[in-house]
XYZ file of C-alpha atoms in Angstrom:
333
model
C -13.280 3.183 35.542
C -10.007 3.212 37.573
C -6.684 3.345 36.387
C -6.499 -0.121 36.377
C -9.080 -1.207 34.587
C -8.265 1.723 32.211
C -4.777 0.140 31.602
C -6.199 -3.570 31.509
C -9.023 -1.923 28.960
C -6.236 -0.839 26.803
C -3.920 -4.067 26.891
C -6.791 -6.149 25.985
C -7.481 -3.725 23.204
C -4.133 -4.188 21.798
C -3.908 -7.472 22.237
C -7.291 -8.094 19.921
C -5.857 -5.636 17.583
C -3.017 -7.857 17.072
C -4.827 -11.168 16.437
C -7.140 -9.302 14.170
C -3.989 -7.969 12.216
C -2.351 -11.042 11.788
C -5.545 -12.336 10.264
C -5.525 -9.609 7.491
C -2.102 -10.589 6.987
C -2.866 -14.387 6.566
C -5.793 -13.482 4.193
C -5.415 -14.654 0.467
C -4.531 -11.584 -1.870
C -7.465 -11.589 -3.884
C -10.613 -13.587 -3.770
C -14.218 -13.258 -1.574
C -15.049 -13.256 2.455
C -12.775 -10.519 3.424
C -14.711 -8.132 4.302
C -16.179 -9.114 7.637
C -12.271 -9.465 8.659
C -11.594 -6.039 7.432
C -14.654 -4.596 9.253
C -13.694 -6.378 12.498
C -10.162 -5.047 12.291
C -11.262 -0.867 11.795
C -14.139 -1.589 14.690
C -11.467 -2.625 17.173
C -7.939 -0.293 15.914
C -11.074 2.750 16.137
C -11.960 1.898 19.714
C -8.231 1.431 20.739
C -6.885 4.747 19.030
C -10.049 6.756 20.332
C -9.252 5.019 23.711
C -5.652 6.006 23.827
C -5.995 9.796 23.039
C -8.515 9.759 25.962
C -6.663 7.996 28.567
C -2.914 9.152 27.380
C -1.725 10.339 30.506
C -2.903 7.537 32.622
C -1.758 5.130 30.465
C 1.794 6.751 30.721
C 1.519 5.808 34.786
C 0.010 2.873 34.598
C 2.433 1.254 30.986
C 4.687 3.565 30.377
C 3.372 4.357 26.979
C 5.644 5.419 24.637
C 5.317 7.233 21.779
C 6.597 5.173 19.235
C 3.622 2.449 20.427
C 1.175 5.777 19.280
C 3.000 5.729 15.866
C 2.411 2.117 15.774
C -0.630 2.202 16.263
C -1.260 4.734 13.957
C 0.858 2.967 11.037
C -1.300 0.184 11.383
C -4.472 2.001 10.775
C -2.978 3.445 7.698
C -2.244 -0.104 6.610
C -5.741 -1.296 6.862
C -6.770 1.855 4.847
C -4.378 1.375 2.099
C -5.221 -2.303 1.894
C -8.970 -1.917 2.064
C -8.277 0.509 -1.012
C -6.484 -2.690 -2.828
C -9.833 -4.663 -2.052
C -12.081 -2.256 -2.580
C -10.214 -0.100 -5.889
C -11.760 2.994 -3.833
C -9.006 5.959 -4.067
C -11.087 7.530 -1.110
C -9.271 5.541 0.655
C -5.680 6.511 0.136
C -6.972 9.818 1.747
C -7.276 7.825 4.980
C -4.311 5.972 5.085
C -2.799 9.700 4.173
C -4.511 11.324 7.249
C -2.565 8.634 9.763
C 0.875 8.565 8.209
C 0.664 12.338 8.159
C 0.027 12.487 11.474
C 2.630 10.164 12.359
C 5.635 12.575 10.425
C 3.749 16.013 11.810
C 3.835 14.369 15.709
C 7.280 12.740 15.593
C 5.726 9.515 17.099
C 8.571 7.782 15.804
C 11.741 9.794 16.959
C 14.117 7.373 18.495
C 17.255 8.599 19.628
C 20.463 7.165 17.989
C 21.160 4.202 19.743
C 17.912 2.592 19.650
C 17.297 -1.330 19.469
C 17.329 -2.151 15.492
C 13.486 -3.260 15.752
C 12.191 -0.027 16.640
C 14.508 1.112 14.321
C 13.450 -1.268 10.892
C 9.893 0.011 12.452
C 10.817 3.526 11.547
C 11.968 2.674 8.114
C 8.557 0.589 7.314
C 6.577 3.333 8.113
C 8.755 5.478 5.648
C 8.685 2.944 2.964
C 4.491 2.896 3.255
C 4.156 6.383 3.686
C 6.053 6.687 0.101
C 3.652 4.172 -1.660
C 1.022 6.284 -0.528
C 2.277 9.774 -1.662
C 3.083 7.693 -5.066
C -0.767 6.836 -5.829
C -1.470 10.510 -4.533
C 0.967 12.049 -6.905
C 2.184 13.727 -3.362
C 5.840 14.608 -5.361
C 7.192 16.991 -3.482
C 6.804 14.316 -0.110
C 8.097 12.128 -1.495
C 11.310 13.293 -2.080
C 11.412 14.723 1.262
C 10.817 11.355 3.036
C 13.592 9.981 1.323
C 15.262 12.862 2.140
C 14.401 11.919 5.933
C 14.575 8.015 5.041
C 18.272 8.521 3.840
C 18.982 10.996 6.780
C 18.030 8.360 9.083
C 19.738 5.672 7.704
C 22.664 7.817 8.304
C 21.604 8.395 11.908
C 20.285 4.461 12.581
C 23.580 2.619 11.152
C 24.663 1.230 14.395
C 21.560 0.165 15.474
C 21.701 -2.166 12.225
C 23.064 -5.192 10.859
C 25.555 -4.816 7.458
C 23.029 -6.852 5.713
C 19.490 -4.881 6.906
C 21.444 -1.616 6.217
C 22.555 -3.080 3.031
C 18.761 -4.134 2.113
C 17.474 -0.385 3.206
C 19.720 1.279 1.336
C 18.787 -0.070 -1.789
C 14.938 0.378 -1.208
C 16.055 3.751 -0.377
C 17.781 4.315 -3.732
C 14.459 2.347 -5.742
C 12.595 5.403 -4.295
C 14.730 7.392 -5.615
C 14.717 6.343 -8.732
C 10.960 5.722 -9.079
C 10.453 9.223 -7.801
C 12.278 10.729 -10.692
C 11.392 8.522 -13.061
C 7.915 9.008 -12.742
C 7.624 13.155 -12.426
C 8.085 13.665 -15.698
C 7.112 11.977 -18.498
C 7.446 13.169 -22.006
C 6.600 12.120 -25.494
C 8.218 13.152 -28.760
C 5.970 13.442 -31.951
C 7.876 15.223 -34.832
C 10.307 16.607 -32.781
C 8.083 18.478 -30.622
C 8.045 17.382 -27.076
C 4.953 17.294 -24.731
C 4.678 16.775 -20.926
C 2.503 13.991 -20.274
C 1.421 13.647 -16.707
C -0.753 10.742 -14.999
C -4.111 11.386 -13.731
C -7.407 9.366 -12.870
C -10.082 9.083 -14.906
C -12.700 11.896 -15.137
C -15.767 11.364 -13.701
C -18.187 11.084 -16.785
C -22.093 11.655 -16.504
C -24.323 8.671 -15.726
C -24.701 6.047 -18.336
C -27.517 5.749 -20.560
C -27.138 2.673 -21.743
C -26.156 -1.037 -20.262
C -23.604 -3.347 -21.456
C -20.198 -5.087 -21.548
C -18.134 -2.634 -18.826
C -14.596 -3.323 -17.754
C -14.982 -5.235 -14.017
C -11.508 -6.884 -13.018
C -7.190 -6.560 -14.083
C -4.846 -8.435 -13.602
C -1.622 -6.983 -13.802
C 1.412 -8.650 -14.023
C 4.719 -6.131 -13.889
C 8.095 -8.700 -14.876
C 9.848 -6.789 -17.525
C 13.754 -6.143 -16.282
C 15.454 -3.111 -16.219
C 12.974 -0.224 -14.961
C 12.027 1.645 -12.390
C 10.225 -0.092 -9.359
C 9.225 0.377 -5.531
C 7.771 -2.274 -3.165
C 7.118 -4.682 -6.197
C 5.362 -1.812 -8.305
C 6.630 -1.151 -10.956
C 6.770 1.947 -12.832
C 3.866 0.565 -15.832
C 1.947 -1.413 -12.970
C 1.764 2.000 -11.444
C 1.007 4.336 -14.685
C -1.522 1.125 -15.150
C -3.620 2.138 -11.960
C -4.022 5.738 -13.019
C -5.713 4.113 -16.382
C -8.333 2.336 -14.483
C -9.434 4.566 -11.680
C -11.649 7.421 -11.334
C -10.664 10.592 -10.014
C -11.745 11.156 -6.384
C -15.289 12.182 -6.206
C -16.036 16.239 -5.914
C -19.027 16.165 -3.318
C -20.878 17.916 -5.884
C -23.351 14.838 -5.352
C -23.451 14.202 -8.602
C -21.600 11.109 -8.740
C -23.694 7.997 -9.473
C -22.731 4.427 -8.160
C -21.637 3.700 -11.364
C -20.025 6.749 -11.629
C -17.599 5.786 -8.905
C -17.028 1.750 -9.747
C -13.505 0.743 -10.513
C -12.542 -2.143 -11.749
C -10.796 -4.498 -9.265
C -7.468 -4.815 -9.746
C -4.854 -7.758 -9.097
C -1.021 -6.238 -8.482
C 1.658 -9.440 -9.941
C 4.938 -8.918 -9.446
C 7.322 -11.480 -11.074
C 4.082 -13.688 -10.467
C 4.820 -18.207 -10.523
C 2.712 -19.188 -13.425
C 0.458 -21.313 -10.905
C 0.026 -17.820 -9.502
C -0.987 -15.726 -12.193
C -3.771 -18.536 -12.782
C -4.800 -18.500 -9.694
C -5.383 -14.863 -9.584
C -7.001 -15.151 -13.031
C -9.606 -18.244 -12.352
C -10.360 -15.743 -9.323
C -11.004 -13.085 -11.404
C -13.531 -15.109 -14.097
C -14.853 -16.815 -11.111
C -16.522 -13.275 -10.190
C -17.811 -12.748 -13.391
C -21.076 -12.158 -15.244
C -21.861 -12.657 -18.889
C -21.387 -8.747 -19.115
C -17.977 -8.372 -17.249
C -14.708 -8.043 -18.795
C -11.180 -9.004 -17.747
C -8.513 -6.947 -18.787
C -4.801 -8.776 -18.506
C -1.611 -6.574 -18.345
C 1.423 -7.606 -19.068
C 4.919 -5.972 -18.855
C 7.259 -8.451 -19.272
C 10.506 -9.589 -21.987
C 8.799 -11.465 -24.952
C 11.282 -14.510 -25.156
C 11.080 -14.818 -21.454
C 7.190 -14.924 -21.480
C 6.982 -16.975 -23.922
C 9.549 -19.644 -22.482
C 7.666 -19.541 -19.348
C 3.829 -20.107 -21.056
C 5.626 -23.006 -22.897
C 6.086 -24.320 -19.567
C 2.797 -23.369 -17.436
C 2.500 -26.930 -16.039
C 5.590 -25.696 -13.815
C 4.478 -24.227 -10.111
C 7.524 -23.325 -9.228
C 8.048 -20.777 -12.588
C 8.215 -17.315 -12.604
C 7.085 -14.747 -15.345
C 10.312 -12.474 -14.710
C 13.444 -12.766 -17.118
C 16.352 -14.776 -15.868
C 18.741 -12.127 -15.593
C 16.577 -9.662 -13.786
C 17.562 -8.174 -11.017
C 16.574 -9.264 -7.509
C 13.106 -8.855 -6.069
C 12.129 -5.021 -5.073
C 11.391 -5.915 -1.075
C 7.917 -6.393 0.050
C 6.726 -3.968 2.536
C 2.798 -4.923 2.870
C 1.488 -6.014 6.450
């Protein structure tokens, strides 16, 4: 193959990747037939990151590949790991997603220099907002605070290249991770006066089951209580929540059965319409056997939940208090 063809190869690669992407992204949230698009999306980003470490150089001749397009590329993949984790309520795959936004920080694919154009710029600051959710569900502390360290740094660096209102909007998701970090270190619980440190974990692994019955198959959970800590509409009980209903990573011991390693799928609300929250729930019982069970969380205000469950027949209601403050910002796809 000549270095044409190589750098035609690669375009219409990327270009596929893209489609496929924006597919995942148009999906519903919850519901069947996904996974054919999922499986189409890894079999294509896997031939065009294997394809790009292989032809690097010649694709610097030939495109003028830059760096930042690697990190891109890369960032992607770690989306479709940590979203494939959402379907499939698989922590494996947080490792995955891990492995790629590591990668990304570790090979400065996304070092700009100061006066960059704001989109590669807001680029930058997605992949640190990601990379945070996924050091959150691995209890990765200590990263976390240093990519807000960086994130903040940056912001610093970046402000030119920004509109008031973007910086405005960054800063604040900055500060949420800030506060969700802390907030969620530490937790401790008084009984008596004696105090004990109570950290999050997944479930133990437990040996096989000798016995079949009712077991715990789908959540929804619904996070609209005001005033506490939250991060790319998660808050701080959705996330304590997840801990409660997943397994611990499996050991390689090879003791771990299927059952062993089954989570429960999970549905993440946050500040859900009513018309939403019964969609997500007629999804969930739609999926159902005569053995499953449904487990619905709420964290909301009790006069607001109960005003809005007065008025279910609304679509355009939402299960968050009134006087809550505005909507953490979405950072998914």
């Amino acid at each position: 193959m000549n270095n044409k063809k190589i750098a035609d190869e690669f375009l219409k690669l990327s270009d596929k990747s893209k489609i496929l992407f924006g597919e995942l992204r148009d999906l519903p949230e919850y519901g069947r037939k996904w996974q054919n698009y999922f499986e189409n999306a890894f079999e294509v980003f896997t031939k065009l990151w294997k394809f790009q470490q292989q032809h690097r150089e010649i694709l610097d001749q030939q495109l003028g590949l830059k760096r930042w397009q690697v990190g891109e590329i890369a960032s992607k993949i770690g989306q479709l790991y940590y979203h494939y984790y959402l379907r499939t309520n698989d922590p494996g795959y947080l490792n995955e997603s891990f492995s790629f936004y590591s990668a990304i920080k570790r090979r400065s694919y996304f070092k700009l220099s100061s006066d960059e154009r704001s989109e590669l710029v807001l680029k930058k600051f997605r992949y640190f907002a990601r990379f945070i959710v996924i050091c959150l569900l691995l209890r990765k502390f200590d990263l976390v605070n240093d990519l807000i360290m960086g994130m903040s740094q940056n912001m610093a660096d970046y402000k030119g290249s920004l509109s008031a209102a973007s910086f405005e909007e960054w800063s604040r998701l900055c500060s949420e991770a800030e506060l969700f970090a802390q907030a969620e270190q530490v937790v401790l619980l008084e009984d008596g006066g004696t105090r004990y440190v109570c950290e999050e974990k997944r479930l133990r692994l437990l040996p096989p089951a000798t016995t079949t019955g009712l077991r715990l198959r789908h959540a929804v959970i619904v996070g609209s209580k005001m005033q506490q800590a939250a991060f790319s509409e998660l808050t701080i009980d959705m996330y304590r929540a997840l801990f409660m209903l997943e397994h611990q990573f499996p050991t390689g011991d090879g003791n771990e059965g299927p059952d062993q390693l089954l989570n429960p799928s999970k549905i993440l609300l946050f500040c859900p319409t009513v018309a939403r929250f019964l969609s997500a729930f007629a999804t969930s019982t739609d999926q159902c056997t005569l053995d499953d069970i449904i487990l619905l969380y709420f964290s909301c205000n009790h006069r607001d939940f109960g005003k809005g469950m007065r008025n279910a027949n609304s679509e355009g209601l939402v299960l968050c208090p009134s006087d809550a403050s505005s909507p953490v910002h979405p950072i998914n796809w």
